[in-house]
Amino acid sequence: MKAAYLTGLRQVEIRDVPRPTAPGPRDVLLRVHTVGVCGSDMHYYTQGRIGPQVVQYPHIIGHECSGTILEMGREVRHLNVGQRVAVDPLVPCGRCDQCRGGRRHTCRDQKFLGNPGQLAGALVEYLVMPAECCFPVPDALDDDLTAFVEPLSIGLYTARLGRLEPGARVGIIGSGPIGLSTLLSIRAEVPDAKVYVTELIAERRAAARSCGADWTGNPQSEDVVARILDLEPLGLDAVFECAGEQGAIDQGFPLLQPGGALIIVGIPELDRVSFDINLARRNELRILNVRRQNECVAPAIELLASGRVNVRPLVTHHFCLEEIPQAFNLVAARRDGVLKAMISVARGD
């Protein structure tokens, strides 16, 4: 089969490698159809690391994927050969205190598709995964939408972590795929929320408006904090930091009302960030961090299947496996209005 390897910083090589052997008793063999390019993939592509997770070359990345089941292990009962599935890229141990306590996303011995030192990624023609990580999708969800289940599930978990009440006043800093997935999830679950979005790129501000933002602003051309506080003098209940930048954190804190929450979902390039401790202490501001998607894959599929959320306009670019370097460079540079780029690995069996 063909597989896409990172062989160095900003270097990708398509190689012919052996196809996986038959799945284990609780696993399935998938024919991978489509893989979405994620912001975390870009960290590995441009920097070779995320925090302590350092790429050892060669390495396969990619984790947002759709596929069809070709073979099943003998103990798999809830799936069928030929089913199309969305994949939860997290493989928890199922035994540690975190897994037993309902926090599989912070499993102490977790493996994740495409993470260095854990699992090879999904940019391959065939992939073996535990059956419990595979979720059947209806025919209405094509390969693009099925691959988008993974980032949408993160947006949904992020929105739920904010514990928003009806009529909540909310800020979202950064409207890339995760910021927009968070926005769409808020709109689906708290339809009367007032949502303010800040974003540097014009096409992404336009996307935020089409996804239901009440207001958008560009921090490079106006004082977005002052403008939002003009509109919401008491401040916001929650701010979702989806940019992974120190400046976004600096923007988020003064927008919050006393007791408000800054929910950090963006992945910074830096190992350390800072904040105004006096502002945080005096207003008893809360800081929450998002770690992937906790039990939100199935609900994300339901949101898409029901039509309550439409992510199709967010899929802006398509590439084949051999065009991965062009896709990665486009996404890394945020050029050409790119939101979600999809890699078509295969169609059909």
Phi, psi and omega in degrees: 000166176265144178216145181258119182250137162284129180243000180172177178299125180057032178233127180232139179226130176271124184237153170269123183226163179298142174291147180302151176286178181303145181294154175291177187300332181247017183248170172228152173260125182250143164268113183283132180258302186224141178232126176278145177271120185256156176300325178293327174302324182292327175299315180292324182289316186265335184240341181076014183192159162228108183057232183280355180273102186250131181293131169254111186283147355280155184210142178261128176251187180103133181212349178268099189219155171241152180197175177239139180285122178259323179217153179229148173290160188294340181264000181279124184242336190265001180236169179224148173300136181095348178288141172272139186222151163268152186243127167276114187285357180270128175246099181278162180284331180078001185241334188285174181299325181292314178298316181293334181267013177082020180238059180299334182288345174245028176311139183283345179228042184284155172237143184223136180304127175084357180276132179305136179077002181241276180228147169294153188275190190264000180279063182218162179281329180228143187215134173261129179224153171300141181300328182293345179268000185249128186239115179300145179237151177287164181299334182295339179265108178285185185297321179298311182294324179294318176294330181284350178304321185296306178295326178296323180295327175293316177300320179293314178298320178299313180299318181292327179297332179288345179048056185282136175271160174307137180078012182301151175252122194228143171244144173232122181255110182100119182239054165281194182303322181286318177300318180289325175296323176294316178300311180298322179292320177297316180299323181288323187261332179227073190299336181265011177296149174261119189240125179249129184237133173245139186197141182282327190266128186300317181297328180283328173295320177297319178297320179298319178296319180291336178272000173113009177295138177281335182205142173228150179211156181253114181298342180278343184243352177205163176278091187293329179296311179298319182294316180294320179290334170298320181279331180229078186301333181277352181092177185259152178287323183208147173233129179257113181271107186244017183255335182070036183231145175302319180298328178290321176295318178298327179287324187289318186301310183291349177280345189273142170284162175305134183084000181287170185236133169261116180257115185262115178243336177294150180258109180290152172285334181277153176280339180228140172233167182226167177208165182284101185294328179294317177296315181296319182288314184295328180260006180048052180282145180257143176241122179240142177248144181257129175241093176061218188229117184264104177059035182245006179292309180299315176299326178293320176299319180295320178299318180289315183295326181281345183084003179292336177230135178237109180258359185304319179295345181276346176274104190254338186218147178232142179218156171268174185301319181291345181262015182303318178304318178296319180297313182296318180295322178297311183293319180298324181271350182055044181268164169059030178067023184294134169247283177244120173263136180246137176259118177274103181279315180200156174234125182075188181285000000 
